[in-house]
Coordinates of C-alpha atoms in Angstrom, one line a residue:
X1120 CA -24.2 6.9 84.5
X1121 CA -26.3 5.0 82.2
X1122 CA -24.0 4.3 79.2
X1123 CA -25.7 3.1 75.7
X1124 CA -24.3 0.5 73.9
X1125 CA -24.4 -0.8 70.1
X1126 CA -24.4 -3.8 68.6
X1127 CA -25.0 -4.4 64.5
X1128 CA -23.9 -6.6 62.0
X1129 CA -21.2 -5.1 61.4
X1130 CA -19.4 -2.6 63.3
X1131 CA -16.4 -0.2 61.1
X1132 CA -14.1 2.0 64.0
X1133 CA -13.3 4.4 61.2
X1134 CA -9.9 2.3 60.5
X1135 CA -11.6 -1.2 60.2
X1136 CA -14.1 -3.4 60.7
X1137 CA -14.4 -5.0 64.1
X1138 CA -14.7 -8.6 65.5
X1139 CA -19.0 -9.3 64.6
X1140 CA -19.6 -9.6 68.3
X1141 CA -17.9 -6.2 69.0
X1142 CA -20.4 -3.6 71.3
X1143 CA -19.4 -0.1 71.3
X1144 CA -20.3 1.8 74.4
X1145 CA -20.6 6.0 74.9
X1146 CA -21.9 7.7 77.5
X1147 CA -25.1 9.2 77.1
X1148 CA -23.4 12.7 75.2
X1149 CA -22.4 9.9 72.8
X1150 CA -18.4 10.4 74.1
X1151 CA -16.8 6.7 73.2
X1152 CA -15.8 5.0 75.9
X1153 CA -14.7 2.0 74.5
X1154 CA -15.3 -1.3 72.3
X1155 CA -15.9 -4.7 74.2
X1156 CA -16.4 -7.9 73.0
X1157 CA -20.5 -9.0 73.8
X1158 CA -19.7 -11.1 76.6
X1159 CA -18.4 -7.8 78.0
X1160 CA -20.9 -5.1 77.7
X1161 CA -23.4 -6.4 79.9
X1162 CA -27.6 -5.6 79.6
X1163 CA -29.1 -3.2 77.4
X1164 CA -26.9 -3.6 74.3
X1165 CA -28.7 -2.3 71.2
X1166 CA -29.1 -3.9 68.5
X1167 CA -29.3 -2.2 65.1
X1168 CA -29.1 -4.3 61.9
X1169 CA -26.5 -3.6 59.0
X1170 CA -23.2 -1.5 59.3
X1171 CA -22.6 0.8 62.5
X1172 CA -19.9 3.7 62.0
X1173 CA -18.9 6.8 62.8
X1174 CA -20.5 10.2 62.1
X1175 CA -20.6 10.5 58.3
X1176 CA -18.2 13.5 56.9
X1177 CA -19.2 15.3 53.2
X1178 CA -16.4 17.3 52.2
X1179 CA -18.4 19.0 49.1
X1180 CA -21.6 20.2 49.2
X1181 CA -23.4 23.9 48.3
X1182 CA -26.3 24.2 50.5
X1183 CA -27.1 27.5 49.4
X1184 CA -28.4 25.4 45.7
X1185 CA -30.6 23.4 47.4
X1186 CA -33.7 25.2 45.9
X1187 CA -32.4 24.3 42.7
X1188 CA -33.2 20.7 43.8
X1189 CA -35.4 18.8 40.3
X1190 CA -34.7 22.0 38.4
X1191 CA -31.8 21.1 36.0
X1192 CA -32.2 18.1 34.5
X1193 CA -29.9 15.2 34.5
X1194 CA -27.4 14.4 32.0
X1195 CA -26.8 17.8 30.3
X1196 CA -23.3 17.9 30.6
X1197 CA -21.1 20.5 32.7
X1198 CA -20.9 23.5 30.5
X1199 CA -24.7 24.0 30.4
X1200 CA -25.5 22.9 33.8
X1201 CA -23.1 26.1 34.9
X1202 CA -24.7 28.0 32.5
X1203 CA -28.2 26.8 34.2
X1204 CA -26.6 27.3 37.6
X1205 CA -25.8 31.0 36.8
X1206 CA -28.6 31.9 35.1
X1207 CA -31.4 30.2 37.3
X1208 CA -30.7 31.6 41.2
X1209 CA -33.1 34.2 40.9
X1210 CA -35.5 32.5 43.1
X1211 CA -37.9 33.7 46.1
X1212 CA -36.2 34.2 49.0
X1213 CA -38.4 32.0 51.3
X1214 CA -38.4 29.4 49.3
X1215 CA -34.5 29.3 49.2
X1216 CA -34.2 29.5 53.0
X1217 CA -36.9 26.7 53.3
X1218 CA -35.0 24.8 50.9
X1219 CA -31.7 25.3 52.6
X1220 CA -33.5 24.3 56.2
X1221 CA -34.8 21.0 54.9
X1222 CA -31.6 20.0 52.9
X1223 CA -29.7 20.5 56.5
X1224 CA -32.4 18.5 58.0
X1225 CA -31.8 15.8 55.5
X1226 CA -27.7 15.7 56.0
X1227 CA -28.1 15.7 59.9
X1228 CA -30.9 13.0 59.6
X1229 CA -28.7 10.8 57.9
X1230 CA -25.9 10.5 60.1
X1231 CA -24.1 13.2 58.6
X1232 CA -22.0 15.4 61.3
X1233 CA -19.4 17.8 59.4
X1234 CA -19.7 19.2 55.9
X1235 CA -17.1 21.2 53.3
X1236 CA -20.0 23.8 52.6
X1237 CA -19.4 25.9 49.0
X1238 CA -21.3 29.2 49.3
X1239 CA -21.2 32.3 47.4
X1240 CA -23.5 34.3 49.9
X1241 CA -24.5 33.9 53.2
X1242 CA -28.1 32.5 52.5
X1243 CA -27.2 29.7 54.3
X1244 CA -26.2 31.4 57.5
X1245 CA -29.3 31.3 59.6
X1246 CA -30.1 27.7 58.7
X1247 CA -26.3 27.1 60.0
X1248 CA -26.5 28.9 63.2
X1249 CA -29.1 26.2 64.5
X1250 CA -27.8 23.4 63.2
X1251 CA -26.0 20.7 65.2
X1252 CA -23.9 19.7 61.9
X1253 CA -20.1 21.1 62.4
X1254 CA -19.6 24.0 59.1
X1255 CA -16.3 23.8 57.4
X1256 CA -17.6 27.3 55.0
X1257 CA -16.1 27.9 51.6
X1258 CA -16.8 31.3 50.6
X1259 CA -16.4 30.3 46.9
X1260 CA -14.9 33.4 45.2
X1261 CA -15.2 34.1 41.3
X1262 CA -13.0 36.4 39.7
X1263 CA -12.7 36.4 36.0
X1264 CA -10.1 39.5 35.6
X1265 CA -7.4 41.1 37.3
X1266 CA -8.6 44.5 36.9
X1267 CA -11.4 43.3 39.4
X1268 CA -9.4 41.3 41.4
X1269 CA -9.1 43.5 44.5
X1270 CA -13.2 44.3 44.4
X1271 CA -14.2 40.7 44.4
X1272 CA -12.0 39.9 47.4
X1273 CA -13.6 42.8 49.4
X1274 CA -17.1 41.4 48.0
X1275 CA -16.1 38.2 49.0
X1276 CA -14.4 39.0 52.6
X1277 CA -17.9 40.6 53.6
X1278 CA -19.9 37.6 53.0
X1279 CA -17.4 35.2 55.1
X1280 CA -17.6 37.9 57.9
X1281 CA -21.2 37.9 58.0
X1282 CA -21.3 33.9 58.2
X1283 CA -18.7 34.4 61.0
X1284 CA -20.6 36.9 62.7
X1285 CA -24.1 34.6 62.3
X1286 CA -22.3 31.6 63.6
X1287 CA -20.6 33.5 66.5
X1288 CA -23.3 31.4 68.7
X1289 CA -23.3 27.8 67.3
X1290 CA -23.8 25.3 69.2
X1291 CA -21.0 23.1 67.4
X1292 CA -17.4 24.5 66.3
X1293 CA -16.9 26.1 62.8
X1294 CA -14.9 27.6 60.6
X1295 CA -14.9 30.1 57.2
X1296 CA -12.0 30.3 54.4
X1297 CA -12.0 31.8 51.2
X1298 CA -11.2 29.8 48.0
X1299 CA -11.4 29.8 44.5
X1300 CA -14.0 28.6 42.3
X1301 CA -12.0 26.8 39.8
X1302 CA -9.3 27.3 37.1
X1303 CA -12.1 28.2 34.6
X1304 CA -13.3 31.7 36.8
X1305 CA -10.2 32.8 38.9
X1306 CA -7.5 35.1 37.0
X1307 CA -3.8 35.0 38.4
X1308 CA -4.1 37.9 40.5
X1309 CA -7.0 36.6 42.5
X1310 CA -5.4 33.3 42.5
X1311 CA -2.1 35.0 44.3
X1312 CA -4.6 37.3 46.8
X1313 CA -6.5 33.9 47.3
X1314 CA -3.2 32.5 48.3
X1315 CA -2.0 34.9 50.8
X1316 CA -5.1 35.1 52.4
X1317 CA -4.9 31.2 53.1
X1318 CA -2.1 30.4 55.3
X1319 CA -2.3 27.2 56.5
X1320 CA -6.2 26.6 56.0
X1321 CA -8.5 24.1 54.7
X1322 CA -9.1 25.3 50.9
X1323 CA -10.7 23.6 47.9
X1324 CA -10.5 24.0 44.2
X1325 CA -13.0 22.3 41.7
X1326 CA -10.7 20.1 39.6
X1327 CA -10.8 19.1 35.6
X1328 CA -14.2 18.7 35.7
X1329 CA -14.4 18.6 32.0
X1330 CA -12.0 18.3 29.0
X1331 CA -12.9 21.9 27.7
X1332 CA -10.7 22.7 31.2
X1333 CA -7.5 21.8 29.8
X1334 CA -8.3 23.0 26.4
X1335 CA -9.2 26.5 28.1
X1336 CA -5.5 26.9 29.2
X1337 CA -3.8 24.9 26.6
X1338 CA -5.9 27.0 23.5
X1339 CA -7.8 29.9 25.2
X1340 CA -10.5 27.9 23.0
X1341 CA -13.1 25.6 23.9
X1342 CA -17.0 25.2 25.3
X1343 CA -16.4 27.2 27.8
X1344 CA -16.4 30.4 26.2
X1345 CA -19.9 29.6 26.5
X1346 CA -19.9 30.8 29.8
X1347 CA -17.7 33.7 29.6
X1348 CA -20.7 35.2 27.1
X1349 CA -22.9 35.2 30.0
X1350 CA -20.6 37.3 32.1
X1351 CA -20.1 39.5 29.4
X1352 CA -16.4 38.0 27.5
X1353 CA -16.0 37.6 24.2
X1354 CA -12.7 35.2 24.7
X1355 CA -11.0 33.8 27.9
X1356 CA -9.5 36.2 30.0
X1357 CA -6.7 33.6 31.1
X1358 CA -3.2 33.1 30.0
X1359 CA -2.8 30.3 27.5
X1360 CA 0.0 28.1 29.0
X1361 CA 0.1 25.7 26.7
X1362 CA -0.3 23.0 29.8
X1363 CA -3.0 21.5 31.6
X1364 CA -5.6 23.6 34.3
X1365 CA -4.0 22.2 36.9
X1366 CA -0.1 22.2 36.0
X1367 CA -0.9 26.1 35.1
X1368 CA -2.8 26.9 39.0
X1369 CA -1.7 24.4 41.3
X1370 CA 1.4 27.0 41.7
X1371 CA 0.0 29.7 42.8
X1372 CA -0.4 28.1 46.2
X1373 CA 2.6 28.0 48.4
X1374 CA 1.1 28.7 51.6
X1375 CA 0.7 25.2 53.4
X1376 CA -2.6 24.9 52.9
X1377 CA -4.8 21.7 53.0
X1378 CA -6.3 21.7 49.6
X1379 CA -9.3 19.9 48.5
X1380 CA -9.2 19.3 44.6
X1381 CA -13.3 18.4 43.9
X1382 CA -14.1 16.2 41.3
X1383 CA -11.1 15.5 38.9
X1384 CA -13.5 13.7 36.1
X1385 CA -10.6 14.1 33.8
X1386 CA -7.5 14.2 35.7
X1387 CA -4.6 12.1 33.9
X1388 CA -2.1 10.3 36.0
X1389 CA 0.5 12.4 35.2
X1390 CA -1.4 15.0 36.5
X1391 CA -1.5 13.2 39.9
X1392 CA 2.3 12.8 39.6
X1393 CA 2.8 16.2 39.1
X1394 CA 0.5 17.7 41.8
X1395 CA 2.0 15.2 44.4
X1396 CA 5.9 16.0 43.0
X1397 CA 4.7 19.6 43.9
X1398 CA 2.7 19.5 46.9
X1399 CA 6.2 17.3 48.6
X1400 CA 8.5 20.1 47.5
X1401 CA 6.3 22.7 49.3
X1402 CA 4.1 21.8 51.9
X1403 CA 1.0 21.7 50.0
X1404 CA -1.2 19.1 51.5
X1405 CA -3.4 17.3 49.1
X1406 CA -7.2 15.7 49.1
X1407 CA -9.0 14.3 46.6
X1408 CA -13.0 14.1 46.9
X1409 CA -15.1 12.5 44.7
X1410 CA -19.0 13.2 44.5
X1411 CA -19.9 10.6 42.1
X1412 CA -23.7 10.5 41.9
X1413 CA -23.1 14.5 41.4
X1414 CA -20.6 13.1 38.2
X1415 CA -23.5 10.6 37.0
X1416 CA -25.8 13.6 37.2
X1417 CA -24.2 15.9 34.9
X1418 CA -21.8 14.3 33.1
X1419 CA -22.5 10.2 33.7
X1420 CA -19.3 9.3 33.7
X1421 CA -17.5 8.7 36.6
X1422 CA -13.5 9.5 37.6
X1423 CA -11.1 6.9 37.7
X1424 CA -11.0 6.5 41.6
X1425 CA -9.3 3.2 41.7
X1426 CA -6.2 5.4 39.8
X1427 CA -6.2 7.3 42.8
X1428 CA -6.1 4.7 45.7
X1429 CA -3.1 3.2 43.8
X1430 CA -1.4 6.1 43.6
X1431 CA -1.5 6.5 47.6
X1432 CA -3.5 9.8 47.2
X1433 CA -5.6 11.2 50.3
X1434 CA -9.4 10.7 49.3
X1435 CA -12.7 12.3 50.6
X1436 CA -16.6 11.9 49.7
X1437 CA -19.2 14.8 49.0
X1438 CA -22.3 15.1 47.7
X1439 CA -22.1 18.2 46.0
X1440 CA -25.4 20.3 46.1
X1441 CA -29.0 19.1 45.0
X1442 CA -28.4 21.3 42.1
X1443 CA -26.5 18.0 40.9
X1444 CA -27.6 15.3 42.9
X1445 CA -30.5 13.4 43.7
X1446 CA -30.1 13.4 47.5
X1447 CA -27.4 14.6 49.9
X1448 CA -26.4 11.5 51.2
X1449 CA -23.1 9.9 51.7
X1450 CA -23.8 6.8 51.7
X1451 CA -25.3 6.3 48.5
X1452 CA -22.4 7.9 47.5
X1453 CA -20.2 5.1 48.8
X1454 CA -23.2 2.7 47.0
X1455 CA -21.9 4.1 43.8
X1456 CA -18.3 3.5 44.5
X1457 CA -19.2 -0.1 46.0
X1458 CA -21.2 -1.0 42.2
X1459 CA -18.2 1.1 40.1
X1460 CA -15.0 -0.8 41.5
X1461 CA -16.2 -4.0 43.1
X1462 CA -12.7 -4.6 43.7
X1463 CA -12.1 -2.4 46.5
X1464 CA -12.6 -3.2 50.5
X1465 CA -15.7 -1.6 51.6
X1466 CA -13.6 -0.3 54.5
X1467 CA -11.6 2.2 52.1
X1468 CA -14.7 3.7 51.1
X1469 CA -16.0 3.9 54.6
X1470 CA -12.6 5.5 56.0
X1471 CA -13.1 7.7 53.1
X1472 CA -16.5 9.2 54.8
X1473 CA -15.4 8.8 58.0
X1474 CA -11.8 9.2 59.9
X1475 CA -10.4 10.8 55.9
X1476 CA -12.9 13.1 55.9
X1477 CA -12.7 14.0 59.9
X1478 CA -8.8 14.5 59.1
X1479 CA -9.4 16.3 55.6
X1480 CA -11.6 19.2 57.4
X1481 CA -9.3 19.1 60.6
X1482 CA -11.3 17.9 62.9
X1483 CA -10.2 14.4 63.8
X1484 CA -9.3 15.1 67.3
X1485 CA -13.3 14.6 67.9
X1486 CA -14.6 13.1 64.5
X1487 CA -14.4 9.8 62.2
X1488 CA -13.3 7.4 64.5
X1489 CA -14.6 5.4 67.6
X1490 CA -11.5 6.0 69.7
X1491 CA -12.4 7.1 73.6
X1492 CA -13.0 10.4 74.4
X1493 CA -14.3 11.5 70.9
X1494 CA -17.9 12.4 70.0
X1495 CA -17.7 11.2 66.5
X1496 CA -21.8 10.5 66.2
X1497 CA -23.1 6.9 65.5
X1498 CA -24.2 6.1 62.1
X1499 CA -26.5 3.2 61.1
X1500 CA -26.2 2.3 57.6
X1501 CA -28.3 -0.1 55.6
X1502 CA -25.9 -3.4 54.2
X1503 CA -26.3 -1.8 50.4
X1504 CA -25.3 1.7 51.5
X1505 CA -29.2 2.8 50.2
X1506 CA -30.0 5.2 53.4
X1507 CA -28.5 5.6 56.2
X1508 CA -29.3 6.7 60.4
X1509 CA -28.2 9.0 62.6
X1510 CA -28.2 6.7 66.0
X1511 CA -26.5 9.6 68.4

C-alpha cells in the first residue's frame, strides 16, 4: 500500500501541537494511521510549509446567500443588513445556483470538510448532493405569530424533506434539523413545536446579536420594529418579559438537544452564567460559535471571546454566509481571533476549528482529529492563518 506522509512546520493533532519533527502517515483514502517521529517514517515524506491540521469544521454558514456576495455593504449595522437580507433575495435563479456551486467550491478548496449550513429553502440542495463536504442542514424556520405557528412548521418540514430526499445519494454522511431563527422572529408556540421536534439533535439559535435584542423582550421597543414593518407589524408580536432574549427563550428547550448559540456580540456574563446554570439542570448541551469577520462586517465590533474561554464554555468557528463576510474561510477567521486576543494559545483557536467543531456537529468519531482510523482531511494552513489548503 503506498501510504502518504506529511511533514510541515508545524504539525496540530486537533488536541495539540506535535514534536517539529513529527510525520503524519494515512493511507492513500487519507485514513490516519499514525504519527512517527522523522527518523521513523521512512522515504517519500512530504513536505508542506506552515501549520498542518485536520479537516477544517465551520459550524455557521448560509450557503443559500452566497449570491448576495459584494451586495450589502460593510459596516451598516445589524438591523439594516436584515432588512437588506429580506428585501434583496429576489435574484435570478441561475445566478443563485452558480453562486452557491462556487461558494462550496471555495469551502472544500480550503480544507474545509463539515459545515453547520443555515437555509431557509432548498436552493442549496443540488450543489450539496455533489459535494464531498459533510452537510450538517439547518432548516432555519421564521415564525413571527402563534396564530401561524402550525403553517410555518408544515412550510418548513417540506423544505427539510426535500433536502433529505436530494441528499438521499451523497457521497459523504448528512444530516437535516429544524431550528429557529432567533429570539427576534420565533413566537412561543413555534418555539415549543421547534422544541418537540428536536429531541436530542444538533440545533442552533442566533444569539444577542445586537442590543435592540434585549430591549425587544425587556420593552417590546427598539430598532427592530424596523423589521417587523417589513413583514407587515406595527409592534412586536412577543411577550415583554422584562429579562434578557436569552433568559426569556433559552427555556423553551428541554429536549437534550446540542445547541449552537451563533454570534452572542452582546452576551453579558451573567448571561453565560445563567444559560450554563440551565443547561446542567437539564441536559441542554451548549456551543458557542463565533464568526468574527462576519461581526466586523456588519457590526465591527467583535464579542468578548476571551470571556468565554474563561468561563470553560464549549466554542466553535463559522463563517457565516458571503452575505456578511468577505470569504468563507476558516482560517482567516482564526487570523482574526489570533490579532483580537494575542493572549491566547494558537492551539485553542485551532481545536476550536477542528476536534470542537467535529464534536459540536457530532461527528468526531471520523473528524477533527489525527487519531488512527479517522478520515479527518489534511489541511495546510499558511503561518498567519491568511489561506489555507486542502492536502487530502
Amino acid at each position: 500500500m503506498n501510504y502518504r506522509k506529511f511533514r510541515a512546520d508545524r504539525l496540530f493533532d486537533g488536541y495539540a501541537f506535535r514534536q517539529p519533527d513529527s510525520v503524519l502517515i494515512t493511507d492513500p483514502a487519507g485514513r490516519v494511521q499514525a504519527i512517527v517521529p522523522e527518523s521513523e517514517a521512512g522515504e517519500d515524506v512530504e513536505y508542506h510549509p506552515g501549520l498542518l491540521t485536520p479537516g477544517l469544521v465551520n459550524c455557521h454558514c448560509h450557503l443559500e446567500l452566497s449570491h448576495l456576495k459584494d451586495v450589502i455593504p460593510p459596516h451598516t449595522g445589524l438591523i439594516e443588513f436584515l432588512c437588506s437580507v429580506v428585501t434583496k433575495r429576489d435574484f435570478d435563479p441561475g445566478l443563485i445556483q452558480d453562486a452557491i456551486r462556487r461558494a462550496e467550491q471555495e469551502m472544500y478548496a480550503n480544507g474545509i470538510v463539515a459545515v453547520g449550513d443555515i437555509g431557509n429553502t432548498a436552493d442549496t440542495a443540488r450543489t450539496k448532493a455533489a459535494s464531498r463536504i459533510r452537510w450538517q442542514n439547518f432548516v432555519e424556520v421564521l415564525g413571527f405569530t402563534d396564530e401561524r405557528a402550525q403553517q410555518n412548521l408544515q412550510h418548513y418540514r417540506a423544505v427539510a424533506s426535500q433536502l433529505e430526499d436530494s441528499l438521499a445519494g451523497s457521497p459523504v454522511p448528512h444530516r437535516t434539523s429544524l431550528v429557529p431563527h432567533a429570539p427576534y422572529s420565533i413566537s412561543p408556540l413555534t418555539f415549543r413545536l421547534i422544541n418537540e421536534g428536536t429531541a436530542g439533535q444538533v440545533i442552533s439559535l442566533h444569539n444577542q446579536e445586537h442590543p435592540a435584542e434585549d430591549e425587544l423582550y425587556r420593552t417590546g421597543q427598539g430598532d427592530y420594529l424596523r423589521l417587523f414593518r417589513i413583514f407587515g407589524l406595527d409592534h412586536s408580536p412577543f411577550p415583554v418579559t422584562g429579562r434578557s432574549s436569552l433568559r426569556s427563550v433559552l427555556p423553551h428547550f428541554t429536549n437534550g438537544q446540542t445547541l449552537l448559540l451563533v454570534h452572542n456580540t452582546y452576551m453579558p456574563q451573567e448571561d453565560i452564567l445563567f444559560a450554563a446554570e440551565y443547561a446542567a439542570q437539564t441536559g441542554l448541551q451548549l456551543v458557542y460559535c463565533f464568526c468574527p469577520n462576519a461581526n466586523r462586517y456588519i457590526e465591527n465590533r467583535l464579542p468578548d471571546v476571551g470571556q468565554f474561554l474563561r468561563l470553560g464554555c464549549r466554542t466553535v468557528l463559522g463563517t457565516d454566509s458571503y452575505s456578511s463576510n468577505w470569504q468563507l474561510s476558516v482560517a482567516r477567521e482564526i487570523r482574526a481571533l489570533v490579532e483580537a486576543f494575542p493572549g491566547v494559545e494558537t492551539a485553542v483557536w485551532l481545536r476550536m476549528a477542528t476536534l470542537e467543531g467535529a464534536r459540536a456537529l457530532r461527528w468526531e468519531d471520523q473528524l477533527g482529529s489525527f487519531e488512527p482510523g479517522k478520515t479527518p482531511g489534511v489541511v495546510r494552513i499558511e503561518p498567519d492563518f491568511s489561506a489555507s489548503q486542502r492536502l487530502l
